[in-house]
Coordinates of C-alpha atoms and ligand atoms in Angstrom, one line a residue:
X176 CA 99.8 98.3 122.2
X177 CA 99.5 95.0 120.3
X178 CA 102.6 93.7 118.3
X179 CA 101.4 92.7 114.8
X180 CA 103.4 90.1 113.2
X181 CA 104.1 90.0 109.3
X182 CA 102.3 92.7 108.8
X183 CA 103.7 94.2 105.7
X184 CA 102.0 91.5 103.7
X185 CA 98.4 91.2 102.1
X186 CA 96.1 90.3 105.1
X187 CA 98.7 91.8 107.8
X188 CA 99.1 95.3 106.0
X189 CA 95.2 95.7 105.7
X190 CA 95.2 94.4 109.1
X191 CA 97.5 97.3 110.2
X192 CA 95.9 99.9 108.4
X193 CA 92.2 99.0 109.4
X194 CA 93.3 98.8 113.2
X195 CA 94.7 102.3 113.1
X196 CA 92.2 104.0 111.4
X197 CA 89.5 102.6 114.3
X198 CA 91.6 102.8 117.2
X199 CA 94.4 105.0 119.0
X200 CA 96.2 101.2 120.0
X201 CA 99.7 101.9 118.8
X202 CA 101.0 99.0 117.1
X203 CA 104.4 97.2 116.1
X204 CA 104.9 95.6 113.1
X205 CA 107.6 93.1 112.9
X206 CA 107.8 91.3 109.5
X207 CA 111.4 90.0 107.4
X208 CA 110.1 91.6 104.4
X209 CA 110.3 88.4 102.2
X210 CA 108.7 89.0 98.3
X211 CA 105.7 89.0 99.8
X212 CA 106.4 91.7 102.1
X213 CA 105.9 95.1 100.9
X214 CA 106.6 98.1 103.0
X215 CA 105.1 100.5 100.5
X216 CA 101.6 98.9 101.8
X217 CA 101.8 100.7 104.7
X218 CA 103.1 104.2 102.8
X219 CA 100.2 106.0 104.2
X220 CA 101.4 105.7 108.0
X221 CA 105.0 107.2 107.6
X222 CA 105.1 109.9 110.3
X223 CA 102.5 108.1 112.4
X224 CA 103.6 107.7 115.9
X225 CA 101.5 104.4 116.8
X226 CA 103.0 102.4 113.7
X227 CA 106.4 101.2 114.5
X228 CA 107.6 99.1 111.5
X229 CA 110.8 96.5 113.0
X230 CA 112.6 94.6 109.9
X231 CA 113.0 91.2 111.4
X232 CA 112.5 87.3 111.6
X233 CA 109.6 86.0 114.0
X234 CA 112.6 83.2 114.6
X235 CA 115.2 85.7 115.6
X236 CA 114.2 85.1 119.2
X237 CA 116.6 88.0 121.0
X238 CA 114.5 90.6 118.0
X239 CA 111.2 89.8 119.7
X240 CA 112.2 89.2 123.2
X241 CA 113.5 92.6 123.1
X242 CA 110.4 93.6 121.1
X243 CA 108.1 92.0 123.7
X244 CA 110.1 93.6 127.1
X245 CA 110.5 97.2 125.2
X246 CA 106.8 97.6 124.3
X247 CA 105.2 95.5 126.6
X248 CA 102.0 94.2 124.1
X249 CA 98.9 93.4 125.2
X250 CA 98.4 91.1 122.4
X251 CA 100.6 89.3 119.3
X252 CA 98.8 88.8 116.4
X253 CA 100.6 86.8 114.3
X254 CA 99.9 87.0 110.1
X255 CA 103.8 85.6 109.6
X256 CA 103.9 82.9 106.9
X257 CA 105.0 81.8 104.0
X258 CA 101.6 81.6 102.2
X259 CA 101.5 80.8 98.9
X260 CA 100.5 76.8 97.7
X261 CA 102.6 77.0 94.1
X262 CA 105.6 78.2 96.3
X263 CA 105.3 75.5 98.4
X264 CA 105.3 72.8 96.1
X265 CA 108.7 74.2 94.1
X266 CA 109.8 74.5 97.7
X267 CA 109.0 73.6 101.0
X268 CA 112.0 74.5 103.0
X269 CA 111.6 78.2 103.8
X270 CA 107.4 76.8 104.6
X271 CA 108.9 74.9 107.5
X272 CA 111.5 77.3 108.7
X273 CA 108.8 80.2 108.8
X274 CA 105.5 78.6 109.6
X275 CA 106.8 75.8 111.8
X276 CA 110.0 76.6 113.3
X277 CA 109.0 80.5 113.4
X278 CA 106.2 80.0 115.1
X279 CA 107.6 77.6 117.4
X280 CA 110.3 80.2 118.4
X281 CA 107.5 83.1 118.5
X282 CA 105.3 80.8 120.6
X283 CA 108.0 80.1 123.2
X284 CA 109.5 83.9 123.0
X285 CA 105.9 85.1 124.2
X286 CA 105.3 82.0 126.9
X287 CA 108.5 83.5 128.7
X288 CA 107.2 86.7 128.7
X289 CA 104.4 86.3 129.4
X290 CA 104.9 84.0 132.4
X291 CA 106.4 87.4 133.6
X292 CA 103.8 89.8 133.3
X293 CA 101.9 91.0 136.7
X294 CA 98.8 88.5 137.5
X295 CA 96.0 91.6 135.8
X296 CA 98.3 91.7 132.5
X297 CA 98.9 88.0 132.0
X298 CA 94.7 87.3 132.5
X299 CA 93.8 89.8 129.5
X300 CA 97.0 88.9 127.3
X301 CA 96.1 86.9 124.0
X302 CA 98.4 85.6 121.1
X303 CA 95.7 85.5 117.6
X304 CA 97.2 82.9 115.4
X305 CA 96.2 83.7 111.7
X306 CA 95.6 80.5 110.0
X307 CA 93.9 78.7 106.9
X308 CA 91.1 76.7 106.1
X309 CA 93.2 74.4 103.8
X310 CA 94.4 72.7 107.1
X311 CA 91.2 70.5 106.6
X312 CA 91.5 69.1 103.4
X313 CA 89.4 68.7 100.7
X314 CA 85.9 68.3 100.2
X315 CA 83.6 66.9 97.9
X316 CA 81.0 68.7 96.1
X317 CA 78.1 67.5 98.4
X318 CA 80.0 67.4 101.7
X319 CA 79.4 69.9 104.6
X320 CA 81.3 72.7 105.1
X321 CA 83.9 73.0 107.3
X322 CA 83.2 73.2 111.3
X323 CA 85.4 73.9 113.7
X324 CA 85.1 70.0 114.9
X325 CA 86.4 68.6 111.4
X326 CA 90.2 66.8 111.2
X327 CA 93.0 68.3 110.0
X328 CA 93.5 67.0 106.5
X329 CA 96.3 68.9 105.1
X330 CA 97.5 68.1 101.7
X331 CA 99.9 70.9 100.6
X332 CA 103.2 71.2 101.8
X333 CA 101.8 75.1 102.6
X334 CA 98.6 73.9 104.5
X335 CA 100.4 70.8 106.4
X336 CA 102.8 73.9 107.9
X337 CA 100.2 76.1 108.9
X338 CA 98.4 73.0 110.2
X339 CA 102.0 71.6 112.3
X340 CA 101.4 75.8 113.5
X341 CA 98.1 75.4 114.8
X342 CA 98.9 72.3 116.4
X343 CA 101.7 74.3 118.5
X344 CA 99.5 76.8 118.9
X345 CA 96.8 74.7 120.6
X346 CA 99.6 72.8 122.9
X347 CA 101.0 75.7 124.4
X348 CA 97.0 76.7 125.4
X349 CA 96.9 73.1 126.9
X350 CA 100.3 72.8 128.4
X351 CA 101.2 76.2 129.3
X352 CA 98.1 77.7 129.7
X353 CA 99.1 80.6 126.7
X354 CA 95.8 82.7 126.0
X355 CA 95.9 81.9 122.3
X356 CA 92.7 81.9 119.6
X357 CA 93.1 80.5 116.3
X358 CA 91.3 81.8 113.3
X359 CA 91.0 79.4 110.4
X360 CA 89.6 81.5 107.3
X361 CA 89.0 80.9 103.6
X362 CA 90.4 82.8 100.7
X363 CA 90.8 86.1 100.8
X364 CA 91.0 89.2 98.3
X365 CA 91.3 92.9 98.0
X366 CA 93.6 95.5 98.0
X367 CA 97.4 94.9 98.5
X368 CA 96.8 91.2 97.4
X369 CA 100.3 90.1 95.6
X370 CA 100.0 89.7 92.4
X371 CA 100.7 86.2 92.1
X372 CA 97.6 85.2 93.1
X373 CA 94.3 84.0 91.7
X374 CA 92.6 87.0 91.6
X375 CA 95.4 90.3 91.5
X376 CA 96.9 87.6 88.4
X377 CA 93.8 87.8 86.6
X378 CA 93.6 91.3 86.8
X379 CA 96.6 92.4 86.0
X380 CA 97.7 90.0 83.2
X381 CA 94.3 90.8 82.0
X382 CA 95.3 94.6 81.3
X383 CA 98.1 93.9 80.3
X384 CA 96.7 91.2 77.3
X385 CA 98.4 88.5 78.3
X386 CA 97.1 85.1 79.0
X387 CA 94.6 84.2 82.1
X388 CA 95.9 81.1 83.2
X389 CA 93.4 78.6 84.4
X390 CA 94.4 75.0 86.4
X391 CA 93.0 71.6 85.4
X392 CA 89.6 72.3 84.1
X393 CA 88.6 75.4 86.7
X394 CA 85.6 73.8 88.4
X395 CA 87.8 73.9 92.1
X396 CA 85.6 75.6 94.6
X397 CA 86.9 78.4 97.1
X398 CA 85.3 79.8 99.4
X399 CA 85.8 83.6 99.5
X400 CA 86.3 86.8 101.8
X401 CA 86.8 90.2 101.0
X402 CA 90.0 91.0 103.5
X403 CA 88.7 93.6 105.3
X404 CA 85.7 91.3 106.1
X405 CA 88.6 89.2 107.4
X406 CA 90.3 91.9 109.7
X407 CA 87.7 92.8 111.2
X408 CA 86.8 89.3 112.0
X409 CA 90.1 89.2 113.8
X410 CA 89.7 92.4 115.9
X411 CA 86.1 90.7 116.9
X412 CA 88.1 87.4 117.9
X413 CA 90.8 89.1 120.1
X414 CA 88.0 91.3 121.5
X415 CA 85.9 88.4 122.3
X416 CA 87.2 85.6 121.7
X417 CA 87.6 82.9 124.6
X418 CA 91.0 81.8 125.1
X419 CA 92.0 77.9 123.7
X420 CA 89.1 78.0 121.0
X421 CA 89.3 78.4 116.9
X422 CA 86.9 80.3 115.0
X423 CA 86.4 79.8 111.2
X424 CA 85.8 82.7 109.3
X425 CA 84.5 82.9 106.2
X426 CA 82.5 84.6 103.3
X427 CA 79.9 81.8 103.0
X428 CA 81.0 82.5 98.5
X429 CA 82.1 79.6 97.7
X430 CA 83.2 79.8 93.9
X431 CA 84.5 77.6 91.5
X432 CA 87.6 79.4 89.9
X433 CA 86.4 79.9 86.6
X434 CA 83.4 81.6 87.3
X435 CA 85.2 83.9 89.9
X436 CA 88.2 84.7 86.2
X437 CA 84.8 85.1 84.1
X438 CA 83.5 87.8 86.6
X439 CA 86.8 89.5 87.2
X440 CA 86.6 89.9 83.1
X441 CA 82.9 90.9 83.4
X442 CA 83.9 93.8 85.3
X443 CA 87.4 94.8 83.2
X444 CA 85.1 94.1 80.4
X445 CA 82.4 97.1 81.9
X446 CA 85.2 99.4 83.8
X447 CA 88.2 99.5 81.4
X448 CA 87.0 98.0 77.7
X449 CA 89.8 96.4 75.4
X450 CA 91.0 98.6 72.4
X451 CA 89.4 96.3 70.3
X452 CA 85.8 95.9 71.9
X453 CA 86.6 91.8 72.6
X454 CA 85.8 90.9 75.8
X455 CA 89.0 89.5 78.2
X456 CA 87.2 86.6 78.7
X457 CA 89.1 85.5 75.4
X458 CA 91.9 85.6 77.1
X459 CA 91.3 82.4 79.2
X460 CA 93.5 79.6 79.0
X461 CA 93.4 76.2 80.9
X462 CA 96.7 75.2 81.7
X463 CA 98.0 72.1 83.4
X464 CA 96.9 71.2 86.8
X465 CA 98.7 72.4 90.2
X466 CA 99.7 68.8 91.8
X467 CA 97.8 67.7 94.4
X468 CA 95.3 70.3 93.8
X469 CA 92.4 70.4 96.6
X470 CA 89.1 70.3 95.0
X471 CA 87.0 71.9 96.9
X472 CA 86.9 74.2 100.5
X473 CA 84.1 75.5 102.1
X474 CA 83.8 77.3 105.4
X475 CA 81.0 76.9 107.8
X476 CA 81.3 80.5 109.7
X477 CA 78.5 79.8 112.4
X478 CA 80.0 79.4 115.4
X479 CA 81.8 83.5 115.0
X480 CA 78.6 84.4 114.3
X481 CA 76.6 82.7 117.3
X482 CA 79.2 83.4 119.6
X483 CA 80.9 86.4 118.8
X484 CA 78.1 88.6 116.8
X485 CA 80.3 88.1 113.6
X486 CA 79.6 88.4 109.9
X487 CA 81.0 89.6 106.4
X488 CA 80.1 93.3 105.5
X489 CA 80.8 92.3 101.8
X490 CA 79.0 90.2 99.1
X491 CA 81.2 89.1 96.6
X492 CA 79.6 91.3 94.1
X493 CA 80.5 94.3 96.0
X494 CA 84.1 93.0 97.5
X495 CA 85.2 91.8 94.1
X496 CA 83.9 95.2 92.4
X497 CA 86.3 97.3 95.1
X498 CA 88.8 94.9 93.9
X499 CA 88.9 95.0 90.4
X500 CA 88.5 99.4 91.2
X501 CA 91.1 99.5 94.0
X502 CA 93.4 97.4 91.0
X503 CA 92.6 100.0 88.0
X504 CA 93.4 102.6 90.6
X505 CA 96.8 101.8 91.9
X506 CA 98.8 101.1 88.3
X507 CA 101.8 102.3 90.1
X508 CA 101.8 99.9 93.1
X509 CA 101.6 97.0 90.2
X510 CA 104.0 98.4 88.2
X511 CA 106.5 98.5 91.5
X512 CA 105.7 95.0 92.6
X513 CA 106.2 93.7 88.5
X514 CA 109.8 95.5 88.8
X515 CA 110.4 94.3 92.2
X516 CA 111.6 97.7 92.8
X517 CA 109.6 97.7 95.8
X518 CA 111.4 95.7 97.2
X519 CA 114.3 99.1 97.4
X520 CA 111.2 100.9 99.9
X521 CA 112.5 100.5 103.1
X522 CA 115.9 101.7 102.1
X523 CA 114.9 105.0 100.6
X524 CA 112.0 105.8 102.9
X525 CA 114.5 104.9 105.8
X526 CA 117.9 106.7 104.1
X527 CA 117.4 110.0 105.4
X528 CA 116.6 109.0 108.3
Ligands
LIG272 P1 101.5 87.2 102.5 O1 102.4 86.1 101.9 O2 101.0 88.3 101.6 O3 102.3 88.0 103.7 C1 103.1 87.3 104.6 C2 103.9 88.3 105.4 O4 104.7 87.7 106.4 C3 104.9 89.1 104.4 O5 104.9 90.5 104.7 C4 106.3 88.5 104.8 O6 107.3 89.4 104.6 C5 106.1 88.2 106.3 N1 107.0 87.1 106.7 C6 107.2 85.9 106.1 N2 108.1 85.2 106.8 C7 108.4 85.9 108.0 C8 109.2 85.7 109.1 N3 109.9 84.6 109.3 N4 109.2 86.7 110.1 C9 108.5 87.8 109.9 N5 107.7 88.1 108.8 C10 107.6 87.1 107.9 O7 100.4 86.4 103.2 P2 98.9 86.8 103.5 O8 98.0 86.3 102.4 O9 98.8 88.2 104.0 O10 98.6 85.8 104.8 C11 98.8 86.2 106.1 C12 98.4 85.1 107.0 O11 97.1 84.7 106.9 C13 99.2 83.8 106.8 O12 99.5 83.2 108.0 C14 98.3 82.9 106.0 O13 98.6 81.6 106.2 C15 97.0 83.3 106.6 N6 95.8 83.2 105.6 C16 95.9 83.7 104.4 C17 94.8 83.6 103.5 C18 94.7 84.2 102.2 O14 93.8 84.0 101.4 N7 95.7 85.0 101.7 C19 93.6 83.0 104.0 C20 93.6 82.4 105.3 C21 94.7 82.6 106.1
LIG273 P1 95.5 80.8 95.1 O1 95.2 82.2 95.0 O2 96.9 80.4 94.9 O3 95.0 80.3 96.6 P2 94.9 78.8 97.2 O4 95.6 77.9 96.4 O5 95.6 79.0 98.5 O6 93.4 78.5 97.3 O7 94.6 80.0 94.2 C1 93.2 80.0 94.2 C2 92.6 79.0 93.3 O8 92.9 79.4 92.0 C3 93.3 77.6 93.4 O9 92.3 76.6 93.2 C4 94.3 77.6 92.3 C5 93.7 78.4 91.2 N1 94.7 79.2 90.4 C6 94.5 79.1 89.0 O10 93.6 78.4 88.4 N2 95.4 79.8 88.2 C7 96.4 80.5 88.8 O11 97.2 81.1 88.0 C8 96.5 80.6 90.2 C9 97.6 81.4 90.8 C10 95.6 79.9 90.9

């Protein structure tokens, strides 16, 4: 089995449910259930024998030492982060403690255990380490995309975390000899994507006629991936991957923002009109900058491809379109997350147990 690591959150929980749907690999799922966390993602596996959902801290290191003798993974694939940039500006603590600190603790929790395992099960053990392309900086607009050879030029408080994590990640390889693989990936979307971000905001504050808040003047540039592209990228890597390297993954979409709020309207505009016939494009509104903002990210996903016979199913015409249906779709699971009474899931599914 393979013990899954923050996996009630966006990419985690579509992780999760992708990797049982194709596989009989039981999986555990340890993840603290922060707001980002949402049990209710993973509704559709209650009574399913190979999900085992553990409410925990990737830093409680007695939780996943036990975890790691009791199940005895084959792999740790570790989504576990605090992940969102506007958090980490207002406040970087809880980026440190998680991203840094957790991982640290995670890192070393798996080295011991690891360093235990008969020689056969220690050669095909891996720990994935889910990471960002916003460890590299900005770009301009005529500068090449990233490669897996460009410096770490982090600039958030969120992406200098994930970047001080991938730097521990790579030193265990080098000093312990730790099977590890690092992904670095680009923006992702899709289904169970907290509505706090870019895209889920749009959509949702769009319905619900409020307005669509732009930063600066909304010519920054992602780059991005529909998540199940991203998942299955991952399950490729830990298939195939070789042991010390990092693999950018990417959707090869890069975007600036305000044409990726202008399409999201397009498609509210087509699948679920206003009363009044206006388009929700007139709901647009630039608003004052994020600080620091990176201008511009761009992944250069060649060397998955070359090596490891990987590339995105999706265009963004079709991944945003599943979006934007999966959204109209799922009222309910917006509604909960707006109330934050999803956050009461794991009490009530659990009580009668
Ligand atoms: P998310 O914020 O939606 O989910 C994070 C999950 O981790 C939540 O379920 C949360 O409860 C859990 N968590 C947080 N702290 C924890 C802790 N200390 N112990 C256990 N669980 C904890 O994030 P996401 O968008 O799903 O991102 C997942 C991973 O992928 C992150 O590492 C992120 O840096 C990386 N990533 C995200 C994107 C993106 O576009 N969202 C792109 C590239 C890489
Ligand atoms: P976000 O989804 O926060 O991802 P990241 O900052 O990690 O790339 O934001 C994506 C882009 O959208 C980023 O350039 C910031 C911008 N943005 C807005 O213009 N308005 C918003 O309300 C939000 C949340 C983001």
């Amino acid at each position: 089995m393979i013990l899954v690591t923050g996996g009630a959150g966006f990419i985690g929980a579509n992780f999760v449910l992708d990797w049982l749907a194709q596989s009989q690999e039981p999986a555990v799922n340890l993840d603290k259930l922060t707001y980002a966390g949402n049990a209710e993602n993973l509704a559709s596996l209650a009574g399913d024998a190979r999900h085992v959902f553990v409410h925990g801290d990737i830093g409680d290191t007695a939780l996943v030492e036990r975890l790691l003798a009791e199940h005895r993974p084959r792999a740790v694939v570790n989504f576990a982060a605090e992940s969102h940039v506007d958090r980490s500006i207002h406040g970087p603590e809880d980026f440190i403690q998680t991203n840094v600190v957790g991982t640290l603790r995670l890192l070393e929790a798996v080295r011991h255990h690891w360093n235990a395992l008969p020689a056969g099960e220690k050669a095909a053990f891996r720990f994935l380490h889910v990471s960002t392309d916003e460890v590299y900086g900005t770009l301009s607009s005529t500068a090449p995309a990233f490669t897996e050879q460009n410096k770490y030029e982090p600039n958030s408080p969120y992406s200098a975390s994930k970047a001080a994590s991938d730097h521990l990640v790579r030193a265990w390889h080098h000093t312990y000899g730790l099977p590890v693989l690092t992904t670095n990936c680009s923006n992702n979307y899709g289904p169970y994507h907290f509505p706090e971000k870019l895209i889920p905001l749009m959509i949702v504050n769009a319905l619900a006629g409020k307005p669509l808040p732009v930063y600066g003047d909304g010519q920054q540039v992602r780059d991005w991936l529909y998540v199940k592209d991203h998942t299955s990228a991952i399950r490729r890597v830990l298939e195939a991957g070789t042991p010390g390297e990092t693999y950018n993954v990417g959707g090869w979409n890069e975007k600036p923002n305000i044409e990726i709020v202008q399409t999201v309207c397009a498609l509210l505009d087509e699948l679920r009109p206003r009363a009044d016939g206006r388009s929700y494009t007139t709901q647009i509104t630039y608003v004052k900058d994020r600080p620091g903002h990176d201008r511009r990210y761009a992944i250069d996903a060649r060397k998955i491809e070359r090596e490891l016979g990987w590339k995105p199913a999706e265009t963004f015409d079709t991944g945003i379109r599943k979006t934007v249906q999966w959204y109209l779709a799922h009222p309910e699971w917006v509604a909960r997350v707006q109330s934050g009474s999803y956050r009461d899931w794991v009490a009530k599914q659990y009580a009668a147990a």
